Short mmCIF file of C-alpha atoms in Angstrom, two decimals:
data_model
loop_
_atom_site.label_atom_id
_atom_site.label_comp_id
_atom_site.label_asym_id
_atom_site.label_seq_id
_atom_site.Cartn_x
_atom_site.Cartn_y
_atom_site.Cartn_z
CA MET A 1 12.53 200.36 -225.11
CA ASP A 2 13.49 196.97 -225.86
CA ALA A 3 10.58 194.80 -227.32
CA ASP A 4 10.95 192.20 -224.72
CA LEU A 5 11.22 194.91 -221.68
CA LYS A 6 8.10 196.58 -223.07
CA SER A 7 6.19 193.51 -223.02
CA ILE A 8 7.34 192.41 -219.70
CA ALA A 9 5.95 195.82 -218.20
CA ALA A 10 2.90 195.46 -219.85
CA ALA A 11 2.33 191.94 -218.28
CA ARG A 12 3.03 193.31 -215.03
CA ARG A 13 0.77 196.27 -215.43
CA MET A 14 -2.06 193.97 -216.72
CA ALA A 15 -1.67 191.41 -214.06
CA GLU A 16 -2.11 194.01 -211.30
CA SER A 17 -5.09 195.73 -212.92
CA ALA A 18 -6.66 192.37 -213.62
CA PHE A 19 -6.35 191.61 -209.91
CA GLU A 20 -7.99 194.91 -209.04
CA ALA A 21 -10.77 194.11 -211.14
CA TYR A 22 -11.04 190.60 -210.02
CA LYS A 23 -11.46 191.80 -206.49
CA LYS A 24 -14.26 194.18 -207.71
CA PHE A 25 -15.95 191.35 -209.44
CA LEU A 26 -15.66 189.00 -206.48
CA GLY A 27 -19.09 188.44 -205.00
CA THR A 28 -21.08 189.40 -208.05
CA ASP A 29 -24.47 187.80 -207.99
CA PRO A 30 -24.23 184.58 -210.48
CA ALA A 31 -27.30 185.63 -212.21
CA HIS A 32 -25.64 188.86 -213.13
CA VAL A 33 -22.57 187.02 -214.23
CA ASP A 34 -24.62 184.86 -216.46
CA ALA A 35 -26.11 188.09 -217.94
CA ILE A 36 -22.62 189.27 -218.69
CA VAL A 37 -21.77 186.07 -220.21
CA ASP A 38 -24.65 185.95 -222.41
CA ALA A 39 -24.06 189.53 -223.58
CA MET A 40 -20.65 188.93 -224.81
CA ALA A 41 -21.77 185.89 -226.60
CA ARG A 42 -24.50 187.99 -228.32
CA ALA A 43 -22.12 190.68 -229.14
CA ILE A 44 -19.76 188.07 -231.03
CA GLU A 45 -22.32 186.63 -233.25
CA PRO A 46 -22.83 189.44 -235.64
CA GLU A 47 -19.04 189.92 -235.74
CA ALA A 48 -18.02 186.29 -236.34
CA ALA A 49 -17.37 186.79 -239.93
CA ARG A 50 -15.49 190.06 -239.75
CA LEU A 51 -13.26 188.38 -237.03
CA GLY A 52 -12.86 185.19 -239.05
CA GLN A 53 -11.48 187.35 -242.08
CA MET A 54 -9.25 189.34 -239.72
CA ALA A 55 -7.77 186.22 -238.53
CA VAL A 56 -7.02 184.78 -241.86
CA ASP A 57 -5.57 188.22 -243.17
CA GLU A 58 -3.33 188.44 -240.18
CA THR A 59 -2.06 185.06 -239.72
CA GLY A 60 -2.31 183.64 -243.20
CA TYR A 61 -3.93 180.41 -241.77
CA GLY A 62 -7.23 178.61 -242.64
CA ASN A 63 -10.09 180.07 -244.55
CA ALA A 64 -12.67 182.69 -243.41
CA GLU A 65 -15.73 180.77 -243.69
CA ASP A 66 -14.66 178.16 -241.40
CA LYS A 67 -13.23 180.72 -239.08
CA ARG A 68 -16.71 182.34 -239.04
CA VAL A 69 -18.25 178.91 -237.99
CA LYS A 70 -15.62 178.45 -235.26
CA ASN A 71 -16.29 181.75 -233.87
CA LEU A 72 -20.20 181.17 -234.05
CA PHE A 73 -19.51 177.63 -232.29
CA ASN A 74 -18.01 179.10 -229.30
CA SER A 75 -20.67 182.27 -229.06
CA LEU A 76 -23.61 179.97 -229.47
CA SER A 77 -22.98 176.25 -228.51
CA VAL A 78 -20.49 176.98 -225.77
CA ALA A 79 -22.73 179.99 -224.59
CA ASP A 80 -25.51 177.59 -224.42
CA TYR A 81 -23.70 175.07 -222.53
CA LEU A 82 -22.57 177.79 -219.83
CA ARG A 83 -26.05 178.80 -219.32
CA ASP A 84 -26.85 175.48 -217.91
CA ILE A 85 -24.26 174.79 -215.53
CA THR A 86 -23.45 176.32 -212.17
CA THR A 87 -20.22 177.51 -211.33
CA LEU A 88 -20.39 179.97 -208.62
CA GLY A 89 -22.26 179.55 -205.23
CA MET A 90 -23.59 176.50 -204.14
CA LEU A 91 -22.83 173.42 -206.62
CA TRP A 92 -24.67 170.51 -204.97
CA ARG A 93 -25.65 169.25 -201.34
CA ASP A 94 -26.01 165.74 -200.00
CA ASP A 95 -28.21 165.72 -196.92
CA ALA A 96 -27.18 162.33 -196.07
CA THR A 97 -23.50 162.88 -195.92
CA LYS A 98 -24.14 166.48 -194.70
CA ILE A 99 -21.69 167.85 -197.43
CA ALA A 100 -22.38 170.78 -199.64
CA ALA A 101 -19.97 172.07 -202.30
CA PHE A 102 -19.49 175.59 -203.30
CA GLY A 103 -17.70 177.05 -206.21
CA GLU A 104 -15.67 180.19 -206.08
CA PRO A 105 -13.17 181.87 -208.64
CA MET A 106 -9.58 180.97 -209.01
CA GLY A 107 -8.72 184.84 -209.59
CA VAL A 108 -6.65 185.83 -212.63
CA VAL A 109 -6.52 183.67 -215.76
CA ALA A 110 -3.54 184.04 -218.30
CA ALA A 111 -4.67 182.70 -221.44
CA LEU A 112 -2.35 181.77 -224.20
CA VAL A 113 -3.79 181.84 -227.62
CA PRO A 114 -2.67 179.71 -230.55
CA VAL A 115 -2.04 181.36 -233.95
CA THR A 116 -4.24 178.66 -235.74
CA ASN A 117 -7.45 179.85 -234.07
CA PRO A 118 -6.60 183.23 -232.62
CA THR A 119 -10.33 184.48 -232.29
CA SER A 120 -12.24 181.54 -231.55
CA THR A 121 -10.17 180.33 -228.64
CA ILE A 122 -10.14 183.92 -227.10
CA ILE A 123 -14.06 183.62 -227.24
CA PHE A 124 -14.18 180.38 -225.60
CA LYS A 125 -11.36 181.22 -223.02
CA VAL A 126 -13.24 184.64 -221.98
CA LEU A 127 -16.71 183.18 -221.85
CA SER A 128 -15.49 180.29 -219.69
CA ALA A 129 -13.20 182.53 -217.39
CA ILE A 130 -15.88 185.14 -216.73
CA LYS A 131 -18.65 182.43 -216.24
CA ALA A 132 -16.26 181.24 -213.40
CA GLY A 133 -15.88 184.60 -211.70
CA ASN A 134 -12.31 185.24 -212.94
CA ALA A 135 -10.56 187.98 -214.62
CA ILE A 136 -8.48 187.00 -217.71
CA ILE A 137 -5.62 188.52 -219.68
CA CYS A 138 -4.93 186.72 -223.38
CA ALA A 139 -1.73 186.70 -224.65
CA PRO A 140 -2.17 186.00 -228.55
CA HIS A 141 0.58 184.78 -230.77
CA PRO A 142 2.45 187.60 -232.11
CA ARG A 143 1.24 186.78 -235.47
CA GLY A 144 -2.65 187.10 -234.25
CA VAL A 145 -2.47 190.24 -232.07
CA LYS A 146 -4.72 192.56 -234.11
CA CYS A 147 -7.46 190.06 -234.36
CA GLY A 148 -7.06 189.11 -230.82
CA MET A 149 -7.23 192.43 -229.65
CA GLU A 150 -10.25 193.24 -231.77
CA THR A 151 -12.00 189.99 -230.29
CA VAL A 152 -11.25 190.94 -226.73
CA ALA A 153 -12.29 194.86 -227.13
CA ILE A 154 -15.72 193.70 -228.51
CA MET A 155 -16.35 191.42 -225.21
CA ALA A 156 -14.79 193.98 -222.91
CA ARG A 157 -16.67 196.46 -223.85
CA VAL A 158 -19.97 194.88 -223.42
CA ALA A 159 -19.16 193.24 -220.29
CA GLU A 160 -18.16 196.66 -219.05
CA GLN A 161 -21.53 198.15 -220.14
CA MET A 162 -23.23 195.32 -218.06
CA GLY A 163 -21.04 196.61 -214.84
CA ALA A 164 -18.17 194.38 -214.92
CA PRO A 165 -15.01 196.40 -213.65
CA LYS A 166 -12.57 197.71 -216.15
CA GLY A 167 -9.79 195.58 -216.46
CA LEU A 168 -11.44 192.36 -215.89
CA ILE A 169 -10.86 191.23 -219.57
CA GLN A 170 -7.53 192.06 -221.33
CA CYS A 171 -5.40 191.42 -224.12
CA MET A 172 -1.77 191.74 -224.47
CA ASP A 173 -0.82 194.16 -227.50
CA GLN A 174 2.89 193.70 -227.09
CA VAL A 175 3.65 190.14 -227.10
CA THR A 176 7.29 188.37 -226.82
CA ILE A 177 8.15 185.02 -225.32
CA GLN A 178 9.52 186.77 -222.24
CA GLY A 179 6.60 189.02 -221.89
CA THR A 180 4.07 185.89 -221.89
CA ALA A 181 6.51 184.26 -219.58
CA GLU A 182 6.15 187.05 -217.04
CA LEU A 183 2.31 187.09 -217.52
CA MET A 184 2.23 183.18 -216.45
CA LYS A 185 4.66 183.43 -213.56
CA HIS A 186 3.22 186.78 -212.02
CA LYS A 187 2.23 186.92 -208.58
CA ARG A 188 -1.14 187.94 -209.34
CA THR A 189 -1.65 185.23 -211.99
CA SER A 190 -3.83 182.28 -210.33
CA VAL A 191 -4.00 179.90 -213.43
CA VAL A 192 -2.72 179.25 -216.88
CA MET A 193 -4.87 178.11 -219.72
CA ALA A 194 -2.33 177.35 -222.44
CA THR A 195 -3.26 175.85 -226.12
CA GLY A 196 -0.39 175.53 -228.56
CA GLY A 197 2.73 173.41 -229.55
CA PRO A 198 4.74 171.46 -227.21
CA ALA A 199 7.27 174.36 -226.41
CA MET A 200 4.72 176.45 -225.43
CA VAL A 201 3.06 173.64 -223.18
CA LYS A 202 6.38 172.92 -221.44
CA ALA A 203 6.73 176.52 -220.63
CA ALA A 204 3.29 176.98 -219.46
CA TYR A 205 3.97 173.98 -216.98
CA SER A 206 7.30 175.49 -216.21
CA SER A 207 5.66 178.77 -214.93
CA GLY A 208 5.25 177.52 -211.48
CA LYS A 209 1.49 178.26 -211.79
CA PRO A 210 -1.46 175.84 -211.93
CA THR A 211 -1.61 175.11 -215.44
CA LEU A 212 -4.30 173.63 -217.81
CA ALA A 213 -2.43 173.12 -220.96
CA VAL A 214 -3.08 170.98 -224.19
CA GLY A 215 -0.71 170.03 -226.96
CA ALA A 216 -0.61 168.25 -230.09
CA GLY A 217 -2.62 165.21 -231.40
CA ASN A 218 -2.01 162.63 -234.19
CA VAL A 219 -5.53 161.36 -234.65
CA PRO A 220 -5.96 158.09 -236.27
CA CYS A 221 -9.19 157.16 -237.99
CA TYR A 222 -9.90 153.53 -238.19
CA VAL A 223 -12.48 152.50 -240.75
CA HIS A 224 -13.76 148.85 -240.07
CA LYS A 225 -15.17 146.34 -242.43
CA SER A 226 -18.78 146.80 -240.81
CA LYS A 227 -19.17 150.07 -242.46
CA LYS A 228 -19.00 148.93 -246.04
CA ASP A 229 -22.45 149.98 -246.80
CA ASP A 230 -21.97 153.35 -245.52
CA LEU A 231 -18.52 154.37 -246.98
CA ALA A 232 -19.94 157.43 -248.87
CA GLU A 233 -20.89 158.94 -245.67
CA VAL A 234 -17.77 157.89 -243.82
CA ALA A 235 -15.57 159.54 -246.60
CA GLU A 236 -17.55 162.76 -246.45
CA MET A 237 -17.12 162.90 -242.70
CA ILE A 238 -13.33 162.29 -243.11
CA VAL A 239 -12.79 164.58 -245.84
CA THR A 240 -14.98 167.43 -244.37
CA SER A 241 -13.36 167.11 -240.89
CA LYS A 242 -9.89 166.90 -242.27
CA CYS A 243 -10.16 170.16 -244.82
CA PHE A 244 -12.05 172.35 -242.13
CA ASP A 245 -10.20 175.66 -241.70
CA TYR A 246 -7.54 173.86 -243.77
CA GLY A 247 -6.59 171.21 -241.24
CA THR A 248 -5.59 173.98 -238.48
CA ALA A 249 -7.32 171.81 -235.84
CA CYS A 250 -5.49 169.26 -233.59
CA VAL A 251 -8.48 166.93 -233.33
CA SER A 252 -8.94 166.53 -237.05
CA GLU A 253 -8.12 163.20 -238.64
CA GLN A 254 -4.42 162.73 -239.40
CA ALA A 255 -4.15 159.27 -240.54
CA VAL A 256 -7.14 156.86 -242.28
CA ILE A 257 -6.75 153.22 -241.54
CA ALA A 258 -8.91 151.01 -243.61
CA ASP A 259 -9.75 147.24 -243.34
CA PRO A 260 -9.05 145.44 -246.49
CA GLU A 261 -12.45 144.63 -247.27
CA VAL A 262 -13.25 148.36 -247.62
CA ALA A 263 -9.92 150.13 -248.62
CA ARG A 264 -10.76 150.30 -252.18
CA ASP A 265 -14.11 151.34 -252.13
CA LEU A 266 -13.18 153.92 -249.27
CA LYS A 267 -10.50 155.22 -251.53
CA HIS A 268 -12.86 155.69 -254.31
CA GLU A 269 -15.57 157.55 -252.04
CA MET A 270 -12.88 159.64 -250.84
CA LYS A 271 -11.82 160.81 -254.49
CA LEU A 272 -15.49 161.61 -254.88
CA LYS A 273 -15.66 163.77 -251.95
CA GLY A 274 -12.53 165.84 -253.23
CA ALA A 275 -9.46 163.75 -251.98
CA TYR A 276 -6.38 163.75 -254.17
CA PHE A 277 -4.12 160.75 -254.00
CA CYS A 278 -0.78 161.79 -254.34
CA THR A 279 1.78 159.67 -256.36
CA PRO A 280 4.69 158.49 -253.94
CA ALA A 281 6.94 161.29 -255.70
CA GLU A 282 4.56 164.13 -254.90
CA ALA A 283 3.79 162.62 -251.32
CA ASP A 284 7.83 162.75 -250.93
CA ARG A 285 8.03 166.42 -252.19
CA LEU A 286 4.73 167.28 -250.24
CA ALA A 287 6.50 166.09 -246.94
CA LYS A 288 9.50 168.16 -247.68
CA VAL A 289 7.12 171.18 -248.13
CA ILE A 290 5.32 170.61 -244.75
CA PHE A 291 8.05 169.83 -242.76
CA THR A 292 11.55 171.34 -242.43
CA GLY A 293 13.27 168.58 -240.36
CA LYS A 294 12.30 165.85 -237.76
CA GLN A 295 9.40 167.21 -235.50
CA ALA A 296 9.69 170.64 -237.35
CA MET A 297 6.61 171.43 -239.14
CA ASN A 298 6.85 174.60 -241.54
CA PRO A 299 4.99 177.20 -240.06
CA GLU A 300 4.64 179.05 -243.40
CA ARG A 301 2.73 175.73 -244.82
CA VAL A 302 0.18 175.60 -241.61
CA GLY A 303 -3.64 176.09 -242.36
CA GLN A 304 -2.72 176.48 -246.48
CA SER A 305 -5.25 175.20 -249.25
CA PRO A 306 -4.48 172.15 -251.07
CA GLU A 307 -3.73 174.29 -254.14
CA ALA A 308 -0.98 176.17 -252.34
CA LEU A 309 0.62 173.13 -250.91
CA ALA A 310 0.41 171.22 -254.19
CA ASP A 311 1.98 174.39 -255.89
CA ALA A 312 4.71 174.60 -253.47
CA ALA A 313 5.70 170.76 -253.84
CA GLY A 314 5.73 171.35 -257.63
CA PHE A 315 2.78 169.15 -258.90
CA SER A 316 -0.79 169.79 -259.95
CA ILE A 317 -4.22 168.77 -258.81
CA PRO A 318 -7.58 168.53 -260.10
CA PRO A 319 -9.95 171.62 -259.62
CA ARG A 320 -11.99 171.66 -256.23
CA THR A 321 -9.54 169.15 -254.45
CA ARG A 322 -10.47 169.53 -250.74
CA CYS A 323 -7.66 167.32 -249.16
CA LEU A 324 -4.40 165.54 -250.16
CA VAL A 325 -3.53 162.11 -249.33
CA SER A 326 -0.34 160.03 -249.02
CA GLU A 327 -0.54 156.44 -249.14
CA GLU A 328 1.45 155.05 -246.48
CA SER A 329 2.74 151.79 -244.85
CA GLU A 330 5.00 152.72 -242.21
CA ILE A 331 5.07 154.94 -239.12
CA GLY A 332 7.79 157.17 -238.01
CA TRP A 333 9.83 160.32 -238.79
CA HIS A 334 11.35 158.38 -241.73
CA ARG A 335 7.94 158.83 -243.06
CA PRO A 336 6.83 162.57 -241.98
CA LEU A 337 3.43 162.44 -243.31
CA SER A 338 2.52 159.95 -240.57
CA ALA A 339 2.62 162.75 -238.07
CA GLU A 340 0.46 165.59 -237.07
CA LYS A 341 -0.19 167.73 -240.14
CA LEU A 342 -1.78 171.07 -239.46
CA ASN A 343 -3.09 171.30 -243.02
CA PRO A 344 -5.58 169.53 -245.35
CA VAL A 345 -3.31 166.37 -245.76
CA LEU A 346 -4.06 163.10 -244.74
CA ALA A 347 -2.08 159.59 -244.43
CA PHE A 348 -3.90 156.49 -245.79
CA TYR A 349 -3.00 153.07 -244.41
CA VAL A 350 -4.60 149.78 -245.83
CA ALA A 351 -4.66 147.36 -242.78
CA LYS A 352 -3.80 143.51 -243.30
CA SER A 353 -6.64 142.67 -240.92
CA THR A 354 -8.88 143.84 -238.34
CA ASP A 355 -6.20 143.16 -235.73
CA HIS A 356 -3.54 144.82 -237.86
CA GLY A 357 -5.80 148.03 -238.10
CA LEU A 358 -6.32 148.13 -234.47
CA GLU A 359 -2.63 147.90 -233.91
CA LEU A 360 -1.78 150.62 -236.64
CA ALA A 361 -4.18 153.07 -234.84
CA GLN A 362 -2.43 152.40 -231.56
CA GLN A 363 0.74 153.03 -233.28
CA ILE A 364 -0.36 156.28 -234.94
CA ALA A 365 -1.77 157.73 -231.62
CA ARG A 366 1.45 156.79 -229.84
CA PHE A 367 3.36 158.53 -232.41
CA GLU A 368 3.32 162.31 -231.98
CA GLY A 369 -0.36 161.91 -230.80
CA TRP A 370 -0.45 160.43 -227.21
CA GLY A 371 -3.47 161.46 -225.09
CA HIS A 372 -5.43 163.69 -227.78
CA SER A 373 -8.15 162.00 -229.82
CA SER A 374 -8.98 159.04 -231.98
CA VAL A 375 -11.70 158.29 -234.69
CA LEU A 376 -13.48 154.80 -235.38
CA HIS A 377 -16.10 154.29 -237.92
CA CYS A 378 -17.53 150.89 -236.90
CA ASP A 379 -20.92 149.16 -236.21
CA ASP A 380 -19.63 146.23 -234.04
CA PRO A 381 -19.89 147.29 -230.58
CA GLU A 382 -16.80 144.39 -229.67
CA ILE A 383 -14.56 146.10 -232.10
CA VAL A 384 -15.62 149.41 -230.37
CA ALA A 385 -14.76 147.99 -227.13
CA LYS A 386 -11.20 147.04 -228.40
CA TYR A 387 -10.50 150.28 -230.11
CA ALA A 388 -11.29 151.99 -226.74
CA LYS A 389 -8.04 150.98 -225.18
CA ILE A 390 -6.41 153.40 -227.47
CA PRO A 391 -4.30 155.98 -225.40
CA THR A 392 -6.23 159.03 -226.33
CA GLY A 393 -8.85 161.19 -223.97
CA ARG A 394 -11.48 161.02 -226.71
CA VAL A 395 -12.58 157.91 -228.92
CA LEU A 396 -15.06 159.41 -231.34
CA VAL A 397 -17.30 156.78 -233.13
CA ASN A 398 -19.19 157.22 -236.37
CA THR A 399 -18.71 161.19 -236.24
CA PRO A 400 -16.27 163.25 -237.75
CA GLY A 401 -13.20 164.10 -235.67
CA ILE A 402 -13.36 167.74 -235.31
CA LEU A 403 -17.32 168.05 -234.89
CA GLY A 404 -17.21 165.09 -232.35
CA GLY A 405 -14.15 166.15 -230.34
CA MET A 406 -15.28 169.68 -229.86
CA GLY A 407 -18.76 168.57 -228.61
CA TYR A 408 -20.99 169.44 -231.27
CA SER A 409 -21.77 166.22 -232.98
CA THR A 410 -21.61 164.27 -229.67
CA ASP A 411 -22.68 165.22 -226.18
CA LEU A 412 -19.33 165.87 -224.70
CA GLU A 413 -18.85 169.28 -223.18
CA PRO A 414 -18.54 171.96 -225.80
CA SER A 415 -14.97 173.10 -225.81
CA PHE A 416 -12.00 174.75 -227.79
CA MET A 417 -9.56 173.36 -225.32
CA LEU A 418 -9.25 169.18 -225.26
CA GLY A 419 -6.94 167.96 -222.72
CA THR A 420 -4.44 165.16 -223.64
CA GLY A 421 -3.91 163.77 -220.17
CA THR A 422 -0.85 162.40 -218.47
CA TRP A 423 -0.06 160.59 -221.75
CA SER A 424 1.39 163.79 -223.12
CA GLY A 425 1.98 165.79 -219.95
CA SER A 426 -1.46 167.54 -219.45
CA ILE A 427 -3.04 167.64 -216.14
CA THR A 428 -6.53 166.70 -217.74
CA SER A 429 -8.05 164.72 -220.33
CA ASP A 430 -11.06 166.41 -220.20
CA ASN A 431 -12.73 168.79 -222.61
CA VAL A 432 -11.96 171.92 -220.55
CA THR A 433 -14.67 174.03 -219.40
CA ALA A 434 -15.61 176.99 -216.83
CA LEU A 435 -15.96 174.01 -214.35
CA HIS A 436 -12.03 173.81 -214.56
CA LEU A 437 -11.64 177.31 -213.44
CA ILE A 438 -13.17 177.32 -210.17
CA ASN A 439 -12.12 176.11 -206.62
CA ILE A 440 -14.64 173.96 -204.93
CA LYS A 441 -15.09 174.54 -201.37
CA ARG A 442 -16.83 171.72 -199.47
CA VAL A 443 -18.66 172.48 -196.17
CA ALA A 444 -19.22 169.14 -194.25
CA TYR A 445 -20.86 168.73 -190.93
CA GLU A 446 -20.01 166.06 -188.36
CA SER A 447 -21.96 162.66 -189.46
CA ARG A 448 -20.69 160.30 -186.84
CA PRO A 449 -19.46 160.84 -183.41
CA TRP A 450 -15.84 161.80 -183.48
CA ARG A 451 -15.18 160.11 -180.30
CA ASP A 452 -15.72 156.69 -182.01
CA ILE A 453 -12.41 156.56 -183.52
CA TYR A 454 -11.10 155.18 -180.33
CA LYS A 455 -13.80 152.66 -180.08
CA GLU A 456 -12.92 151.66 -183.68
CA TYR A 457 -9.25 151.68 -183.61
CA GLY A 458 -8.20 151.59 -179.93
CA ALA A 459 -6.01 149.32 -178.49
#
């Protein structure tokens, strides 16, 4: 049978069986649901390293140690957060207004999984969907099917041992674009959770189903002169965040903008932390390696080490280099490295003044990154207030982009799905959680005599 037909048939079977499992799961005591979620999270913990290695071996993206950390963040930090929130049953009541709110599941979740984070995203979405009482079908990228299947198998096996119905947690093993499209638009699918590139996000929103979709980010990182005494720590945060898992996270810094008073020293500190500043000729060759054309990132160069990128671009770098940096002065596709780069490569700008630095950050965010995230290193509250006008869903202050955005080093909701808002066509700018996967029913008693409307608005 044709691969597309096989994938479409599989999607239909899974949607029907997931719906049947959802109906059986409906009404499960919330305490039992929590126990299932905890058990799945505990089952992932000892497998985090193995799954991380599987992801690297299959996709060729990132590095196993950082993928292990991503898996653990979702099986520990996300699970801790879910344990403390209420998703099912009474959420709250207000005796004064005589209103109570109740959480109920949405149904069957179609979860699209990106190739850059093929195991950690599944862990996050499965835990969140089940916490909300739903069934879930994961649709991995074709390049991440094996590691995705294994991640789902671990979680599904434990859930079923805890009494969850078979079919509640599934993963497509035959994946094509047409099969994934069929899953999204199937009559049994209630909601789509989509993480990936612009084309995938557009397809998800075109499915005709309620959709939570998040897309690309071009994260500016502005370093204000008020941090002149902390540049070593600022440099460590920037380099660590950008090189984490070889830059596969959209929330990592993409462009550093430094005030003129601190630019030289920041550059020096970044070099000490493992940043290699390319010559103009090297940067131009690097751009041709990372991009194949306007708005066309080379998929073979995503999530590659600095050594692999430099080798492909035909130049050598010092041992233990952690990221590559291109000094830039312009923004736009005529300077490709000013765009989002899903690898350990940064653009570096020297602002003429604080106002110019703020403007450069705005331009970077608007160019290929509307709505996602921005980073600021600053100790001046007035500058923080000005910077917060940037069109991004998260403004992360004095913290690494990736750790702050995903809710580890900040008190944002722990999440591996960061909304980009209507700036870039998303329905939410939140850090998506299980609370986005429930319907909220309100029970409202009469609080004033209904006949009063005629007294108040009568002729």
